[in-house]
Amino acid sequence: MSKSIRIFTLLVIAFIVFSCSSSKFQSNYIKTELYFGLSEGNRTISENEWNAFKVEFLDKKFSGYTEINSKGFWTDSMNVTVSENSKLVIYLNKGTKSDSLAIAYVINNYKKKFNQEAILKVETPVNASF
């Protein structure tokens, strides 16, 4: 057997073993990323306002989440690049109807409370272990 065939065979075996031995991982989680803009018209949503929103909505609806300070960029209708400070909230969930309703509840209340047009939501299936 040539050296390249042996290496290829070993790589295939390693891939199969790794794939089969990942029983501690669960692939039935959804990573939901929510991007909350911190501008309301001509003013910035304060840290105190954000924290009050978290207590009233996020903490009550999500069993746990990660919050990251971020900055969003996009091109407006006049082809001008606009940016604003934002909060990225990452919520690992099971993707149940209850989870979907909780996420929609948080999004809708933020939009209403701070006159937002949209909250970007990205959902990705993930493998996670705890």
Tab-separated table of N, CA and C in Angstrom:
chain	number	residue	atom	x	y	z
A	1	MET	N	0.844	-1.165	0.000
A	1	MET	CA	0.000	0.000	0.000
A	1	MET	C	0.898	1.240	0.000
A	2	SER	N	0.595	2.170	-0.882
A	2	SER	CA	1.420	3.368	-0.985
A	2	SER	C	1.206	4.274	0.230
A	3	LYS	N	2.177	5.139	0.435
A	3	LYS	CA	2.130	6.057	1.581
A	3	LYS	C	0.899	6.965	1.515
A	4	SER	N	0.561	7.488	0.336
A	4	SER	CA	-0.589	8.396	0.204
A	4	SER	C	-1.905	7.665	0.476
A	5	ILE	N	-2.014	6.391	0.088
A	5	ILE	CA	-3.226	5.623	0.373
A	5	ILE	C	-3.349	5.375	1.873
A	6	ARG	N	-2.224	5.069	2.543
A	6	ARG	CA	-2.257	4.856	3.995
A	6	ARG	C	-2.683	6.135	4.726
A	7	ILE	N	-2.145	7.273	4.305
A	7	ILE	CA	-2.512	8.552	4.935
A	7	ILE	C	-3.989	8.831	4.718
A	8	PHE	N	-4.455	8.625	3.489
A	8	PHE	CA	-5.865	8.850	3.193
A	8	PHE	C	-6.745	7.933	4.043
A	9	THR	N	-6.373	6.659	4.151
A	9	THR	CA	-7.131	5.698	4.951
A	9	THR	C	-7.168	6.113	6.415
A	10	LEU	N	-6.025	6.547	6.943
A	10	LEU	CA	-5.977	7.010	8.334
A	10	LEU	C	-6.869	8.235	8.550
A	11	LEU	N	-6.868	9.149	7.604
A	11	LEU	CA	-7.725	10.333	7.715
A	11	LEU	C	-9.206	9.947	7.705
A	12	VAL	N	-9.581	9.034	6.844
A	12	VAL	CA	-10.970	8.571	6.786
A	12	VAL	C	-11.359	7.903	8.102
A	13	ILE	N	-10.494	7.047	8.625
A	13	ILE	CA	-10.776	6.372	9.897
A	13	ILE	C	-10.884	7.387	11.027
A	14	ALA	N	-9.972	8.359	11.061
A	14	ALA	CA	-10.016	9.389	12.105
A	14	ALA	C	-11.320	10.177	12.018
A	15	PHE	N	-11.753	10.509	10.803
A	15	PHE	CA	-13.011	11.242	10.632
A	15	PHE	C	-14.189	10.415	11.146
A	16	ILE	N	-14.220	9.134	10.812
A	16	ILE	CA	-15.311	8.262	11.250
A	16	ILE	C	-15.315	8.127	12.770
A	17	VAL	N	-14.154	7.917	13.363
A	17	VAL	CA	-14.062	7.784	14.824
A	17	VAL	C	-14.503	9.068	15.497
A	18	PHE	N	-14.012	10.214	15.009
A	18	PHE	CA	-14.392	11.493	15.605
A	18	PHE	C	-15.892	11.716	15.489
A	19	SER	N	-16.456	11.413	14.331
A	19	SER	CA	-17.895	11.607	14.120
A	19	SER	C	-18.720	10.732	15.052
A	20	CYS	N	-18.289	9.527	15.280
A	20	CYS	CA	-19.036	8.594	16.129
A	20	CYS	C	-18.829	8.854	17.608
A	21	SER	N	-17.707	9.440	17.971
A	21	SER	CA	-17.405	9.608	19.397
A	21	SER	C	-17.923	10.923	19.960
A	22	SER	N	-18.704	11.642	19.201
A	22	SER	CA	-19.172	12.942	19.676
A	22	SER	C	-20.512	12.828	20.393
A	23	SER	N	-20.731	11.746	21.125
A	23	SER	CA	-22.015	11.526	21.788
A	23	SER	C	-22.307	12.560	22.867
A	24	LYS	N	-21.277	13.252	23.379
A	24	LYS	CA	-21.527	14.273	24.390
A	24	LYS	C	-22.116	15.547	23.780
A	25	PHE	N	-22.096	15.648	22.450
A	25	PHE	CA	-22.649	16.813	21.785
A	25	PHE	C	-24.106	16.567	21.430
A	26	GLN	N	-24.893	17.607	21.526
A	26	GLN	CA	-26.291	17.535	21.138
A	26	GLN	C	-26.513	18.526	20.008
A	27	SER	N	-27.077	18.067	18.922
A	27	SER	CA	-27.257	18.931	17.769
A	27	SER	C	-28.663	19.511	17.688
A	28	ASN	N	-29.414	19.399	18.757
A	28	ASN	CA	-30.785	19.892	18.698
A	28	ASN	C	-30.925	21.278	19.341
A	29	TYR	N	-29.865	22.069	19.316
A	29	TYR	CA	-29.945	23.445	19.802
A	29	TYR	C	-29.997	24.413	18.633
A	30	ILE	N	-30.610	25.545	18.877
A	30	ILE	CA	-30.624	26.648	17.928
A	30	ILE	C	-29.922	27.822	18.595
A	31	LYS	N	-28.966	28.408	17.883
A	31	LYS	CA	-28.334	29.631	18.371
A	31	LYS	C	-29.065	30.790	17.712
A	32	THR	N	-29.765	31.568	18.521
A	32	THR	CA	-30.478	32.737	18.024
A	32	THR	C	-29.661	33.967	18.369
A	33	GLU	N	-29.316	34.729	17.343
A	33	GLU	CA	-28.610	35.988	17.527
A	33	GLU	C	-29.592	37.119	17.249
A	34	LEU	N	-29.705	38.041	18.189
A	34	LEU	CA	-30.568	39.198	18.032
A	34	LEU	C	-29.713	40.456	18.079
A	35	TYR	N	-29.846	41.298	17.066
A	35	TYR	CA	-29.071	42.528	16.971
A	35	TYR	C	-30.003	43.710	17.238
A	36	PHE	N	-29.801	44.348	18.386
A	36	PHE	CA	-30.635	45.464	18.822
A	36	PHE	C	-29.896	46.776	18.582
A	37	GLY	N	-30.421	47.622	17.700
A	37	GLY	CA	-29.838	48.943	17.482
A	37	GLY	C	-30.113	49.832	18.684
A	38	LEU	N	-29.159	50.693	18.998
A	38	LEU	CA	-29.290	51.568	20.173
A	38	LEU	C	-29.546	53.020	19.799
A	39	SER	N	-30.102	53.248	18.601
A	39	SER	CA	-30.494	54.594	18.197
A	39	SER	C	-32.008	54.650	18.095
A	40	GLU	N	-32.555	55.729	18.603
A	40	GLU	CA	-33.996	55.971	18.481
A	40	GLU	C	-34.154	57.368	17.914
A	41	GLY	N	-34.379	57.431	16.616
A	41	GLY	CA	-34.421	58.741	15.962
A	41	GLY	C	-33.054	59.410	16.064
A	42	ASN	N	-33.042	60.599	16.650
A	42	ASN	CA	-31.790	61.352	16.784
A	42	ASN	C	-31.111	61.159	18.128
A	43	ARG	N	-31.590	60.218	18.920
A	43	ARG	CA	-30.988	60.024	20.234
A	43	ARG	C	-30.490	58.592	20.392
A	44	THR	N	-29.615	58.420	21.370
A	44	THR	CA	-29.074	57.099	21.674
A	44	THR	C	-29.799	56.511	22.878
A	45	ILE	N	-30.169	55.261	22.770
A	45	ILE	CA	-30.777	54.540	23.895
A	45	ILE	C	-29.682	54.348	24.940
A	46	SER	N	-29.934	54.806	26.147
A	46	SER	CA	-28.907	54.780	27.191
A	46	SER	C	-28.696	53.374	27.743
A	47	GLU	N	-27.583	53.212	28.427
A	47	GLU	CA	-27.282	51.932	29.084
A	47	GLU	C	-28.339	51.621	30.141
A	48	ASN	N	-28.811	52.651	30.846
A	48	ASN	CA	-29.873	52.452	31.848
A	48	ASN	C	-31.166	51.975	31.195
A	49	GLU	N	-31.523	52.561	30.054
A	49	GLU	CA	-32.731	52.122	29.336
A	49	GLU	C	-32.569	50.683	28.855
A	50	TRP	N	-31.384	50.359	28.329
A	50	TRP	CA	-31.123	48.989	27.878
A	50	TRP	C	-31.240	48.016	29.046
A	51	ASN	N	-30.620	48.364	30.174
A	51	ASN	CA	-30.668	47.480	31.346
A	51	ASN	C	-32.091	47.290	31.855
A	52	ALA	N	-32.879	48.340	31.839
A	52	ALA	CA	-34.287	48.224	32.248
A	52	ALA	C	-35.041	47.294	31.296
A	53	PHE	N	-34.751	47.392	29.993
A	53	PHE	CA	-35.377	46.497	29.019
A	53	PHE	C	-34.982	45.045	29.299
A	54	LYS	N	-33.696	44.823	29.571
A	54	LYS	CA	-33.227	43.459	29.873
A	54	LYS	C	-33.985	42.868	31.059
A	55	VAL	N	-34.091	43.636	32.122
A	55	VAL	CA	-34.767	43.138	33.330
A	55	VAL	C	-36.232	42.836	33.039
A	56	GLU	N	-36.869	43.739	32.298
A	56	GLU	CA	-38.315	43.594	32.046
A	56	GLU	C	-38.637	42.497	31.032
A	57	PHE	N	-37.771	42.274	30.055
A	57	PHE	CA	-38.120	41.358	28.973
A	57	PHE	C	-37.140	40.182	28.814
A	58	LEU	N	-35.867	40.457	28.623
A	58	LEU	CA	-34.911	39.366	28.374
A	58	LEU	C	-34.804	38.413	29.554
A	59	ASP	N	-34.598	38.975	30.739
A	59	ASP	CA	-34.409	38.129	31.921
A	59	ASP	C	-35.641	37.284	32.237
A	60	LYS	N	-36.811	37.777	31.871
A	60	LYS	CA	-38.044	37.041	32.157
A	60	LYS	C	-38.358	35.980	31.113
A	61	LYS	N	-37.858	36.161	29.876
A	61	LYS	CA	-38.218	35.240	28.794
A	61	LYS	C	-37.120	34.244	28.418
A	62	PHE	N	-35.854	34.612	28.663
A	62	PHE	CA	-34.747	33.737	28.272
A	62	PHE	C	-34.134	33.112	29.513
A	63	SER	N	-33.845	31.819	29.434
A	63	SER	CA	-33.265	31.108	30.581
A	63	SER	C	-31.798	31.458	30.780
A	64	GLY	N	-31.183	32.053	29.809
A	64	GLY	CA	-29.798	32.483	29.870
A	64	GLY	C	-29.405	33.012	28.497
A	65	TYR	N	-28.489	33.945	28.451
A	65	TYR	CA	-28.079	34.521	27.176
A	65	TYR	C	-26.730	35.198	27.337
A	66	THR	N	-26.130	35.544	26.213
A	66	THR	CA	-24.878	36.292	26.191
A	66	THR	C	-25.160	37.639	25.553
A	67	GLU	N	-24.616	38.689	26.141
A	67	GLU	CA	-24.782	40.043	25.613
A	67	GLU	C	-23.409	40.572	25.202
A	68	ILE	N	-23.338	41.114	23.991
A	68	ILE	CA	-22.085	41.650	23.463
A	68	ILE	C	-22.333	43.059	22.931
A	69	ASN	N	-21.486	44.001	23.325
A	69	ASN	CA	-21.540	45.344	22.740
A	69	ASN	C	-21.020	45.254	21.313
A	70	SER	N	-21.711	45.905	20.387
A	70	SER	CA	-21.316	45.818	18.982
A	70	SER	C	-21.629	47.129	18.269
A	71	LYS	N	-21.277	47.185	17.009
A	71	LYS	CA	-21.566	48.350	16.182
A	71	LYS	C	-22.066	47.832	14.844
A	72	GLY	N	-23.232	48.319	14.431
A	72	GLY	CA	-23.825	47.883	13.175
A	72	GLY	C	-23.585	48.898	12.071
A	73	PHE	N	-23.423	48.403	10.845
A	73	PHE	CA	-23.219	49.252	9.670
A	73	PHE	C	-24.170	48.804	8.572
A	74	TRP	N	-24.731	49.749	7.831
A	74	TRP	CA	-25.565	49.422	6.690
A	74	TRP	C	-25.584	50.615	5.746
A	75	THR	N	-26.075	50.394	4.528
A	75	THR	CA	-26.179	51.453	3.537
A	75	THR	C	-27.639	51.863	3.440
A	76	ASP	N	-27.892	53.174	3.585
A	76	ASP	CA	-29.279	53.653	3.540
A	76	ASP	C	-29.729	53.868	2.095
A	77	SER	N	-30.948	54.372	1.919
A	77	SER	CA	-31.536	54.543	0.586
A	77	SER	C	-30.796	55.597	-0.251
A	78	MET	N	-30.023	56.461	0.394
A	78	MET	CA	-29.236	57.481	-0.316
A	78	MET	C	-27.814	56.980	-0.601
A	79	ASN	N	-27.572	55.670	-0.366
A	79	ASN	CA	-26.274	55.034	-0.584
A	79	ASN	C	-25.192	55.570	0.352
A	80	VAL	N	-25.610	55.980	1.555
A	80	VAL	CA	-24.695	56.471	2.576
A	80	VAL	C	-24.532	55.386	3.634
A	81	THR	N	-23.296	55.135	4.034
A	81	THR	CA	-23.047	54.156	5.082
A	81	THR	C	-23.406	54.771	6.429
A	82	VAL	N	-24.240	54.083	7.149
A	82	VAL	CA	-24.716	54.530	8.458
A	82	VAL	C	-24.240	53.509	9.486
A	83	SER	N	-23.974	53.983	10.696
A	83	SER	CA	-23.606	53.043	11.757
A	83	SER	C	-24.269	53.465	13.056
A	84	GLU	N	-24.416	52.499	13.931
A	84	GLU	CA	-24.932	52.785	15.267
A	84	GLU	C	-24.413	51.737	16.231
A	85	ASN	N	-24.316	52.132	17.489
A	85	ASN	CA	-23.991	51.164	18.523
A	85	ASN	C	-25.152	50.189	18.634
A	86	SER	N	-24.846	48.978	19.015
A	86	SER	CA	-25.894	47.974	19.137
A	86	SER	C	-25.506	46.959	20.201
A	87	LYS	N	-26.469	46.119	20.531
A	87	LYS	CA	-26.258	45.006	21.448
A	87	LYS	C	-26.566	43.727	20.687
A	88	LEU	N	-25.657	42.780	20.777
A	88	LEU	CA	-25.884	41.455	20.219
A	88	LEU	C	-26.227	40.537	21.379
A	89	VAL	N	-27.390	39.917	21.305
A	89	VAL	CA	-27.811	38.957	22.322
A	89	VAL	C	-27.826	37.582	21.669
A	90	ILE	N	-27.097	36.651	22.269
A	90	ILE	CA	-27.050	35.281	21.773
A	90	ILE	C	-27.805	34.401	22.757
A	91	TYR	N	-28.818	33.712	22.242
A	91	TYR	CA	-29.700	32.885	23.068
A	91	TYR	C	-29.693	31.466	22.523
A	92	LEU	N	-29.149	30.537	23.280
A	92	LEU	CA	-29.125	29.129	22.908
A	92	LEU	C	-30.424	28.492	23.392
A	93	ASN	N	-31.183	27.898	22.469
A	93	ASN	CA	-32.489	27.352	22.827
A	93	ASN	C	-32.764	26.088	22.042
A	94	LYS	N	-33.873	25.437	22.362
A	94	LYS	CA	-34.239	24.164	21.737
A	94	LYS	C	-35.037	24.336	20.437
A	95	GLY	N	-35.424	25.563	20.121
A	95	GLY	CA	-36.183	25.796	18.906
A	95	GLY	C	-37.635	25.382	19.004
A	96	THR	N	-38.165	25.330	20.222
A	96	THR	CA	-39.562	24.942	20.418
A	96	THR	C	-40.485	26.113	20.083
A	97	LYS	N	-41.755	25.833	20.006
A	97	LYS	CA	-42.740	26.894	19.782
A	97	LYS	C	-42.670	27.917	20.913
A	98	SER	N	-42.495	27.440	22.130
A	98	SER	CA	-42.368	28.326	23.287
A	98	SER	C	-41.148	29.246	23.146
A	99	ASP	N	-40.019	28.693	22.690
A	99	ASP	CA	-38.818	29.505	22.452
A	99	ASP	C	-39.088	30.562	21.385
A	100	SER	N	-39.731	30.152	20.288
A	100	SER	CA	-40.039	31.087	19.201
A	100	SER	C	-40.947	32.211	19.668
A	101	LEU	N	-41.929	31.873	20.499
A	101	LEU	CA	-42.835	32.896	21.031
A	101	LEU	C	-42.101	33.857	21.959
A	102	ALA	N	-41.196	33.334	22.782
A	102	ALA	CA	-40.419	34.180	23.692
A	102	ALA	C	-39.532	35.140	22.900
A	103	ILE	N	-38.903	34.649	21.849
A	103	ILE	CA	-38.040	35.488	21.013
A	103	ILE	C	-38.866	36.575	20.329
A	104	ALA	N	-40.003	36.194	19.765
A	104	ALA	CA	-40.883	37.172	19.113
A	104	ALA	C	-41.377	38.218	20.108
A	105	TYR	N	-41.680	37.795	21.321
A	105	TYR	CA	-42.135	38.703	22.379
A	105	TYR	C	-41.066	39.753	22.685
A	106	VAL	N	-39.827	39.311	22.836
A	106	VAL	CA	-38.718	40.224	23.127
A	106	VAL	C	-38.531	41.201	21.965
A	107	ILE	N	-38.495	40.681	20.741
A	107	ILE	CA	-38.300	41.534	19.555
A	107	ILE	C	-39.410	42.575	19.449
A	108	ASN	N	-40.655	42.124	19.535
A	108	ASN	CA	-41.784	43.043	19.374
A	108	ASN	C	-41.817	44.120	20.447
A	109	ASN	N	-41.471	43.760	21.668
A	109	ASN	CA	-41.471	44.754	22.737
A	109	ASN	C	-40.339	45.767	22.582
A	110	TYR	N	-39.186	45.325	22.098
A	110	TYR	CA	-38.097	46.271	21.857
A	110	TYR	C	-38.476	47.243	20.741
A	111	LYS	N	-39.045	46.701	19.666
A	111	LYS	CA	-39.457	47.552	18.544
A	111	LYS	C	-40.474	48.602	18.990
A	112	LYS	N	-41.429	48.167	19.803
A	112	LYS	CA	-42.455	49.073	20.294
A	112	LYS	C	-41.882	50.117	21.253
A	113	LYS	N	-41.099	49.656	22.210
A	113	LYS	CA	-40.578	50.523	23.268
A	113	LYS	C	-39.627	51.588	22.727
A	114	PHE	N	-38.818	51.220	21.706
A	114	PHE	CA	-37.795	52.139	21.216
A	114	PHE	C	-37.992	52.544	19.747
A	115	ASN	N	-39.216	52.393	19.245
A	115	ASN	CA	-39.563	52.829	17.883
A	115	ASN	C	-38.580	52.312	16.831
A	116	GLN	N	-38.342	51.016	16.851
A	116	GLN	CA	-37.410	50.397	15.913
A	116	GLN	C	-38.171	49.800	14.730
A	117	GLU	N	-37.604	49.933	13.549
A	117	GLU	CA	-38.188	49.312	12.362
A	117	GLU	C	-38.000	47.808	12.382
A	118	ALA	N	-36.805	47.377	12.793
A	118	ALA	CA	-36.487	45.953	12.717
A	118	ALA	C	-35.409	45.592	13.734
A	119	ILE	N	-35.421	44.341	14.129
A	119	ILE	CA	-34.358	43.724	14.913
A	119	ILE	C	-33.862	42.571	14.043
A	120	LEU	N	-32.567	42.548	13.758
A	120	LEU	CA	-32.026	41.447	12.967
A	120	LEU	C	-31.995	40.192	13.829
A	121	LYS	N	-32.570	39.106	13.289
A	121	LYS	CA	-32.565	37.807	13.973
A	121	LYS	C	-31.896	36.796	13.044
A	122	VAL	N	-30.883	36.104	13.578
A	122	VAL	CA	-30.195	35.059	12.830
A	122	VAL	C	-30.291	33.784	13.652
A	123	GLU	N	-30.747	32.699	13.027
A	123	GLU	CA	-30.860	31.416	13.732
A	123	GLU	C	-30.019	30.371	13.015
A	124	THR	N	-29.226	29.646	13.817
A	124	THR	CA	-28.318	28.643	13.294
A	124	THR	C	-28.370	27.392	14.149
A	125	PRO	N	-28.541	26.197	13.543
A	125	PRO	CA	-28.428	24.966	14.329
A	125	PRO	C	-26.979	24.806	14.796
A	126	VAL	N	-26.793	24.408	16.042
A	126	VAL	CA	-25.443	24.257	16.584
A	126	VAL	C	-25.313	22.970	17.385
A	127	ASN	N	-24.077	22.542	17.545
A	127	ASN	CA	-23.729	21.465	18.462
A	127	ASN	C	-23.196	22.116	19.721
A	128	ALA	N	-23.730	21.770	20.857
A	128	ALA	CA	-23.297	22.386	22.114
A	128	ALA	C	-23.241	21.336	23.201
A	129	SER	N	-22.352	21.555	24.145
A	129	SER	CA	-22.313	20.698	25.334
A	129	SER	C	-22.118	21.582	26.546
A	130	PHE	N	-22.609	21.110	27.667
A	130	PHE	CA	-22.523	21.871	28.918
A	130	PHE	C	-21.892	21.004	29.986
